[in-house]
Coordinates of C-alpha atoms and ligand atoms in Angstrom, one line a residue:
M372 CA 134.5 117.9 53.0
T373 CA 134.5 114.6 53.5
I374 CA 136.6 111.8 50.9
Y375 CA 132.5 110.7 51.2
S376 CA 131.1 114.1 49.9
E377 CA 133.7 114.2 47.6
M378 CA 134.1 110.9 46.6
E379 CA 130.6 108.9 46.8
S380 CA 127.6 108.9 44.6
A381 CA 125.0 111.3 46.6
V382 CA 122.9 108.1 45.7
Q383 CA 124.0 106.6 49.4
C384 CA 120.9 106.5 52.3
Y385 CA 121.6 104.6 55.2
A386 CA 124.4 106.9 55.9
R387 CA 122.5 110.6 55.4
S388 CA 120.0 109.2 58.4
F389 CA 123.2 107.9 60.8
P390 CA 126.4 110.4 60.1
T391 CA 129.4 108.5 61.5
E392 CA 132.0 106.6 60.7
F393 CA 132.2 103.1 61.6
N394 CA 135.0 101.0 62.2
R395 CA 134.5 97.8 64.4
A396 CA 131.7 95.8 64.9
Q397 CA 131.0 92.7 67.8
G398 CA 127.6 91.1 68.6
V399 CA 124.8 93.9 68.8
F400 CA 127.0 96.1 68.6
L401 CA 128.7 98.6 66.1
F402 CA 131.8 101.3 67.4
D403 CA 132.4 104.2 65.3
S404 CA 136.1 105.2 64.6
N405 CA 135.8 107.3 68.0
N406 CA 135.7 104.3 69.2
R407 CA 131.9 105.2 70.6
Q408 CA 129.5 102.1 70.9
Y409 CA 126.2 101.8 69.7
L410 CA 123.3 99.0 69.3
D411 CA 122.4 98.1 65.7
F412 CA 118.3 98.2 65.8
L413 CA 119.1 98.2 62.0
A414 CA 121.1 95.0 61.2
G415 CA 122.0 95.5 58.3
A416 CA 118.0 95.8 57.4
G417 CA 117.4 92.1 58.4
A418 CA 121.2 91.0 57.2
L419 CA 122.4 90.4 60.3
N420 CA 120.3 88.4 62.0
Y421 CA 122.8 86.5 63.7
G422 CA 124.8 90.0 64.9
H423 CA 128.1 91.2 63.7
N424 CA 131.1 89.0 63.7
H425 CA 129.3 85.9 65.2
P426 CA 132.4 84.2 66.8
V427 CA 131.1 80.5 65.5
L428 CA 130.8 81.7 62.2
K429 CA 133.7 83.9 62.0
Q430 CA 136.0 80.8 63.1
A431 CA 134.5 78.6 60.6
L432 CA 134.8 81.0 58.4
L433 CA 138.9 81.4 59.4
N434 CA 140.0 77.9 59.3
Y435 CA 137.8 77.8 55.9
I436 CA 140.3 80.6 54.3
A437 CA 143.4 79.1 56.3
A438 CA 143.0 76.1 54.5
D439 CA 142.7 77.6 51.4
G440 CA 139.4 76.3 50.8
V441 CA 138.3 77.5 47.3
T442 CA 136.7 80.9 47.2
H443 CA 135.1 82.1 42.9
S444 CA 133.5 79.2 41.7
L445 CA 130.9 79.7 39.3
D446 CA 128.9 77.0 39.3
L447 CA 131.5 74.4 39.6
H448 CA 130.8 71.9 42.9
T449 CA 132.6 72.0 46.0
V450 CA 132.9 70.8 49.2
A451 CA 131.7 73.7 50.6
K452 CA 128.3 73.8 48.6
S453 CA 127.8 70.5 48.9
R454 CA 128.3 70.5 52.9
F455 CA 125.8 73.2 52.2
L456 CA 123.3 71.7 50.4
E457 CA 123.1 68.4 52.9
A458 CA 122.3 71.0 55.9
F459 CA 119.8 73.0 53.8
R460 CA 118.1 69.9 53.3
N461 CA 118.4 67.7 55.9
H462 CA 118.0 70.5 59.4
I463 CA 116.2 73.4 56.9
L464 CA 114.1 71.4 54.2
R465 CA 112.9 67.8 56.2
P466 CA 112.1 68.5 59.0
R467 CA 109.6 71.3 57.5
Q468 CA 108.0 68.8 55.3
L469 CA 108.9 71.3 52.7
D470 CA 110.8 69.8 49.4
Y471 CA 112.8 72.2 47.0
R472 CA 115.4 72.6 44.4
L473 CA 118.4 75.5 45.2
Q474 CA 119.0 77.8 42.1
F475 CA 121.8 79.9 43.1
T476 CA 121.2 83.1 41.7
G477 CA 123.1 86.7 42.1
P478 CA 124.7 87.5 45.8
T479 CA 121.9 90.2 46.6
G480 CA 118.9 89.4 47.4
T481 CA 116.8 91.3 43.9
N482 CA 119.0 88.7 41.7
A483 CA 116.7 85.7 43.3
I484 CA 113.1 87.8 42.2
E485 CA 114.4 88.1 39.1
A486 CA 115.3 84.1 38.6
A487 CA 111.7 83.7 40.0
L488 CA 109.4 85.8 38.5
K489 CA 111.2 84.9 34.8
L490 CA 110.9 81.7 35.6
A491 CA 106.9 81.9 36.5
R492 CA 107.1 83.4 33.4
K493 CA 108.7 81.0 30.7
I494 CA 106.2 78.2 33.0
K495 CA 103.4 79.8 32.4
G496 CA 103.9 81.2 28.8
R497 CA 101.8 84.5 30.4
R498 CA 103.4 87.9 31.3
N499 CA 101.7 89.0 34.0
I500 CA 102.5 89.0 37.7
L501 CA 100.8 89.9 40.8
S502 CA 102.3 91.9 43.4
F503 CA 101.2 93.8 46.2
T504 CA 100.4 97.5 47.0
N505 CA 103.8 98.3 49.6
G506 CA 105.5 94.9 48.6
F507 CA 109.2 95.4 48.4
H508 CA 111.2 93.5 46.1
G509 CA 114.3 94.9 45.2
V510 CA 115.5 97.3 42.4
T511 CA 116.4 96.1 39.9
L512 CA 113.5 96.5 36.4
G513 CA 111.6 93.0 37.0
S514 CA 112.2 93.0 40.9
V515 CA 111.1 97.1 41.0
A516 CA 108.1 97.1 38.7
A517 CA 106.7 94.5 42.0
T518 CA 107.7 97.0 44.1
G519 CA 104.9 99.7 45.5
N520 CA 107.3 102.1 46.6
S521 CA 107.3 105.7 43.9
H522 CA 110.4 106.7 44.9
H523 CA 112.0 103.3 43.6
R524 CA 110.0 103.1 41.1
S525 CA 110.8 106.3 39.7
G526 CA 114.3 105.5 39.5
A527 CA 113.6 103.3 37.1
Q528 CA 112.6 105.8 34.2
V529 CA 111.7 103.0 32.0
S530 CA 107.6 101.7 32.4
L531 CA 107.8 98.7 34.1
N532 CA 105.5 96.7 33.1
D533 CA 103.6 92.9 33.4
V534 CA 103.2 93.1 37.1
V535 CA 99.7 94.0 38.3
R536 CA 99.2 95.4 41.7
M537 CA 96.5 93.7 44.2
P538 CA 95.5 95.9 47.8
Y539 CA 97.5 93.5 50.8
C540 CA 96.0 91.3 53.9
G541 CA 93.8 94.4 55.4
Y542 CA 94.8 97.2 53.1
F543 CA 91.1 98.4 53.2
G544 CA 91.1 98.3 56.7
D545 CA 90.1 95.1 58.7
Q546 CA 86.3 94.3 57.3
S547 CA 87.4 95.0 53.8
D548 CA 88.7 91.1 52.4
S549 CA 91.0 92.0 49.5
L550 CA 91.0 87.9 48.7
A551 CA 87.9 88.4 47.8
M552 CA 88.3 91.2 45.4
I553 CA 90.9 89.7 43.7
E554 CA 89.1 86.7 43.5
Q555 CA 85.7 88.3 42.0
L556 CA 88.8 90.6 39.2
L557 CA 90.5 87.1 37.9
S558 CA 87.0 85.2 37.5
D559 CA 85.2 88.2 35.9
P560 CA 87.2 87.9 31.6
S561 CA 86.3 91.4 31.7
S562 CA 87.7 92.9 34.4
G563 CA 90.7 93.4 32.0
I564 CA 93.4 91.9 34.7
D565 CA 95.2 89.6 32.6
L566 CA 95.1 86.6 34.5
P567 CA 99.4 86.1 35.9
A568 CA 101.7 83.3 36.1
A569 CA 102.7 83.8 39.4
V570 CA 101.7 85.9 42.7
L571 CA 104.6 87.5 44.7
V572 CA 104.4 88.3 48.5
E573 CA 106.0 89.1 51.6
T574 CA 104.6 87.4 54.6
V575 CA 105.5 90.4 56.6
Q576 CA 105.9 93.6 54.1
G577 CA 109.9 94.5 55.5
E578 CA 110.0 98.1 54.1
G579 CA 106.8 98.5 53.7
G580 CA 105.6 99.4 57.3
L581 CA 105.5 95.8 58.8
N582 CA 102.0 95.0 57.4
V583 CA 101.5 91.5 58.5
A584 CA 99.5 88.9 56.2
S585 CA 97.4 86.5 58.4
D586 CA 97.8 82.8 58.6
I587 CA 94.1 83.0 57.2
W588 CA 95.4 84.9 55.2
L589 CA 97.7 83.6 53.7
Q590 CA 96.0 80.4 53.3
G591 CA 93.4 82.1 51.2
L592 CA 95.9 82.9 48.5
A593 CA 97.3 79.7 48.1
R594 CA 94.2 78.2 47.9
L595 CA 93.4 81.4 45.5
C596 CA 96.4 81.1 43.2
K597 CA 95.7 77.1 42.7
R598 CA 92.2 77.9 41.5
H599 CA 93.5 80.4 38.7
D600 CA 96.9 78.7 37.8
M601 CA 99.3 80.8 39.6
L602 CA 102.8 79.8 40.8
L603 CA 102.9 81.6 45.0
I604 CA 106.0 83.0 45.2
I605 CA 106.9 83.8 49.3
D606 CA 109.8 86.4 49.3
D607 CA 111.5 85.9 52.4
I608 CA 114.5 87.7 51.9
Q609 CA 113.8 90.1 54.8
A610 CA 111.2 88.0 56.8
G611 CA 113.1 84.7 56.3
C612 CA 115.9 82.9 58.3
G613 CA 114.1 83.2 61.6
R614 CA 113.9 87.0 62.1
T615 CA 109.9 86.2 62.6
G616 CA 110.5 83.6 64.6
T617 CA 110.9 80.1 63.0
F618 CA 113.0 79.8 59.5
F619 CA 110.3 80.5 56.9
S620 CA 108.4 82.7 58.4
F621 CA 105.3 80.9 56.3
E622 CA 105.3 78.6 58.4
P623 CA 102.6 78.8 61.1
S624 CA 100.6 79.6 58.4
G625 CA 100.8 75.9 56.8
I626 CA 101.4 76.9 53.6
K627 CA 104.1 75.4 51.2
P628 CA 104.8 77.8 48.9
D629 CA 105.7 76.8 45.2
M630 CA 108.8 79.0 45.2
V631 CA 110.6 80.6 48.3
T632 CA 113.4 83.8 47.9
L633 CA 116.2 84.5 50.4
S634 CA 119.1 86.5 51.0
K635 CA 119.5 88.4 53.5
S636 CA 120.5 87.1 56.3
L637 CA 121.1 83.0 55.0
S638 CA 124.7 83.8 54.3
A639 CA 124.2 84.0 58.3
C640 CA 127.5 87.0 58.7
G641 CA 126.9 89.4 56.0
L642 CA 128.5 87.7 53.2
P643 CA 126.2 88.1 50.2
M644 CA 124.7 85.2 49.0
A645 CA 120.9 84.3 47.3
V646 CA 119.1 81.3 46.5
L647 CA 115.9 80.2 44.6
C648 CA 114.3 77.7 46.8
L649 CA 112.0 75.6 43.8
R650 CA 109.4 73.0 44.0
P651 CA 111.1 69.9 41.9
E652 CA 108.9 70.1 39.2
L653 CA 109.5 73.3 38.2
D654 CA 113.2 73.3 37.3
Q655 CA 112.6 74.4 33.8
W656 CA 115.7 76.2 33.2
Q657 CA 118.0 74.9 30.0
P658 CA 122.1 74.8 31.5
G659 CA 123.6 78.6 31.8
E660 CA 119.8 80.1 30.8
H661 CA 119.8 82.3 33.8
N662 CA 123.5 83.4 34.5
G663 CA 125.7 84.9 36.5
T664 CA 129.3 85.2 37.3
F665 CA 128.8 85.5 41.5
R666 CA 126.0 82.6 41.7
G667 CA 127.0 81.1 45.1
N668 CA 129.8 82.7 46.9
N669 CA 131.8 80.2 48.6
Y670 CA 132.4 82.0 52.6
A671 CA 128.5 81.8 52.3
F672 CA 128.2 78.6 52.4
V673 CA 130.5 77.9 55.2
T674 CA 129.2 80.5 57.2
A675 CA 125.5 79.2 56.2
T676 CA 126.1 75.6 57.0
A677 CA 128.0 76.3 59.9
A678 CA 124.0 79.1 61.5
I679 CA 122.2 76.1 60.2
Q680 CA 125.0 73.8 62.6
H681 CA 124.9 76.7 65.2
F682 CA 121.2 77.4 65.5
W683 CA 118.6 75.3 63.3
L684 CA 119.3 71.5 64.7
D685 CA 116.3 72.1 66.8
D686 CA 113.9 74.6 68.7
N687 CA 115.8 76.2 71.2
F688 CA 116.8 79.0 69.0
S689 CA 113.2 79.7 68.0
R690 CA 111.6 79.5 71.1
A691 CA 114.1 82.9 72.4
V692 CA 113.2 84.8 69.4
A693 CA 110.2 84.2 70.7
Q694 CA 111.2 85.4 74.6
R695 CA 112.9 88.5 72.9
A696 CA 109.5 89.1 70.8
A697 CA 107.5 89.5 73.9
Q698 CA 110.0 91.6 74.7
V699 CA 109.4 94.3 72.7
T700 CA 105.6 93.7 72.4
Q701 CA 105.4 94.3 75.6
C702 CA 108.1 97.8 75.6
F703 CA 105.2 98.7 72.7
Q704 CA 102.2 98.2 74.1
Q705 CA 102.8 100.3 76.9
L706 CA 104.5 102.9 75.1
V707 CA 101.0 102.5 73.0
S708 CA 99.0 102.6 76.1
H709 CA 100.9 105.7 76.8
F710 CA 100.5 107.6 74.1
G711 CA 96.8 106.4 73.1
N712 CA 96.2 104.6 69.3
E713 CA 95.6 107.6 68.1
H714 CA 99.9 109.2 68.0
L715 CA 100.8 105.0 67.8
R716 CA 100.2 101.5 66.6
R717 CA 102.3 98.0 66.7
K718 CA 103.2 96.3 63.5
G719 CA 104.6 93.5 62.6
R720 CA 105.4 89.9 64.2
G721 CA 108.3 88.5 66.1
L722 CA 111.6 90.0 65.9
M723 CA 109.7 92.2 62.9
Q724 CA 108.4 95.1 65.3
G725 CA 107.7 97.9 65.1
L726 CA 105.8 101.4 65.6
E727 CA 103.7 103.4 63.5
C728 CA 104.1 107.2 64.3
R729 CA 101.2 110.1 62.6
D730 CA 103.8 110.8 59.9
G731 CA 107.2 109.9 58.5
E732 CA 108.7 113.7 60.6
L733 CA 108.0 112.1 63.7
A734 CA 109.4 108.6 63.5
G735 CA 112.2 110.3 61.0
R736 CA 113.2 112.8 65.2
I737 CA 112.8 110.1 67.0
S738 CA 115.2 107.7 65.0
Q739 CA 117.8 111.3 65.1
Q740 CA 117.0 111.2 68.6
A741 CA 117.9 107.2 69.1
F742 CA 120.7 107.8 67.6
D743 CA 122.1 110.8 70.1
K744 CA 121.6 108.5 72.3
G745 CA 123.4 105.1 71.2
L746 CA 121.1 103.3 69.2
I747 CA 120.4 102.8 65.5
I748 CA 117.1 101.8 64.7
E749 CA 115.2 102.9 60.9
T750 CA 112.6 103.7 60.0
A751 CA 110.2 102.2 57.0
G752 CA 106.9 102.1 55.8
N753 CA 104.9 103.9 52.8
R754 CA 105.6 107.2 54.8
R755 CA 108.7 106.7 56.5
Q756 CA 106.6 106.5 59.6
V757 CA 107.2 103.2 61.4
V758 CA 110.1 103.1 63.4
K759 CA 111.7 100.1 62.6
C760 CA 113.0 97.3 65.4
F761 CA 115.0 95.0 64.0
C762 CA 118.0 93.7 66.4
P763 CA 119.5 90.7 66.0
L764 CA 117.6 87.6 66.9
T765 CA 120.7 86.6 69.0
I766 CA 120.4 89.5 71.6
S767 CA 120.4 89.2 75.3
E768 CA 117.7 90.2 77.1
S769 CA 119.7 92.9 79.1
E770 CA 120.5 94.4 75.5
L771 CA 117.2 94.5 74.2
G772 CA 115.8 96.0 77.1
A773 CA 118.8 98.4 77.0
G774 CA 117.8 99.3 73.9
L775 CA 114.1 99.3 73.9
E776 CA 115.2 101.8 77.3
R777 CA 117.0 103.7 74.6
L778 CA 114.2 103.5 72.1
S779 CA 111.1 104.6 75.2
E780 CA 113.6 107.3 76.5
S781 CA 112.6 108.6 72.4
F782 CA 109.5 108.1 72.5
H783 CA 109.1 110.4 75.2
S784 CA 111.4 113.0 73.9
V785 CA 109.8 113.7 70.6
L786 CA 105.9 112.3 71.1
G787 CA 106.0 113.9 74.6
K788 CA 107.2 117.2 73.1
Q789 CA 104.4 117.6 70.4
L790 CA 101.9 116.4 72.4
R791 CA 102.3 118.8 75.0
R792 CA 102.5 121.7 71.9
V793 CA 99.0 120.5 70.6
Ligands
LIG1303 C1 116.1 93.1 50.2 C2 115.2 93.3 50.3 C3 115.3 92.5 48.2 C4 115.9 92.7 48.2 O1 117.1 92.8 48.4 P1 118.7 92.9 48.1 O2 120.3 92.3 48.5 O3 118.4 94.4 48.3 O4 118.7 93.1 46.2 C5 114.1 91.6 47.7 N1 112.9 91.9 49.1 C6 112.7 92.1 50.3 C7 111.7 91.8 50.9 C8 113.9 92.2 50.7 O5 113.9 92.6 52.5

């Protein structure tokens, strides 16, 4: 029996897929306690977009600690915080013509979602929130009520109220227009749908299986929100911070959400940090009305600021991400054309792509094969049927090539066998 099976709760899940003990991490690599090297295409489920221990970020943090920088400060003003706010305003918001205030919430993504939902309900004086099929927004009670996944929902053990679910872009296939359906339901005083205070949506559903909302759909959704006086909240916790190629995932659509949640890769090196970006008019909180001991992690401010200054002052990083994304697309298209559309489907966009298998059992076996070959890659989706390629965005062409080769081999070995059997 290991210390983990003796002491750690059965609730652990990733550790079951990748049963080894990790010890060291650098760039796109993880090393276990036997010094075996793995390519990390899980990347903290999107919390490690800049890889492990990026030298620039690590040095910034080491300098800050060495100088006795403030570590914990509730929501007191600190130099680390003001530097982050300035960098975020000057280099993220202003160039994109976005005007947001930042609310530092508790340090996890679900804390930012809870704050967004609470504030939207307070502002509009309505209880209902509109969220989507296959959406994932966290597992605290407010967030899990807006989450689709029955496995997560059933963990709540209380009624999950005040959320109405609508079909996501393409949920009923390409021919069906889910926005027209939502419009009709909201316009009909007898539809039985109470007018929501806000719409909560991911532009690419991360845990839900890399389903993509088209730009046209997002634009239509933004107009629908205006027509029905609902706030538009984009959950960019997973798709944001460059994962789809731009800092915010909604940039190509041109929409300007009322609120945006960010967490996962915001600190840039795996430190916990979350923010709610909100239009200044929406900042209707009373002081301390929404609270928390760990709002604003100064170490995370330091590394987040360093990441903005290192990666986001021009569009070189975005262009590199687009090139790596094209490399993934090309590899996945080859696999799809080899195995046929009825066996594999390409999902997602940017470096948020995956391959959908016929069922979760096959996808799980591919992930296990990849692990045996030294590649850590997870599955997502309503039936865990999507093999989800989440390499660090900083990956080099040759490192990505090596990972994709291991992944392709895994597909060939698992699906090839399967197809020969049929
Ligand atoms: C991970 C995630 C969350 C929840 O973040 P936690 O830090 O796990 O609470 C919310 N929304 C999306 C889209 C996520 O991917």
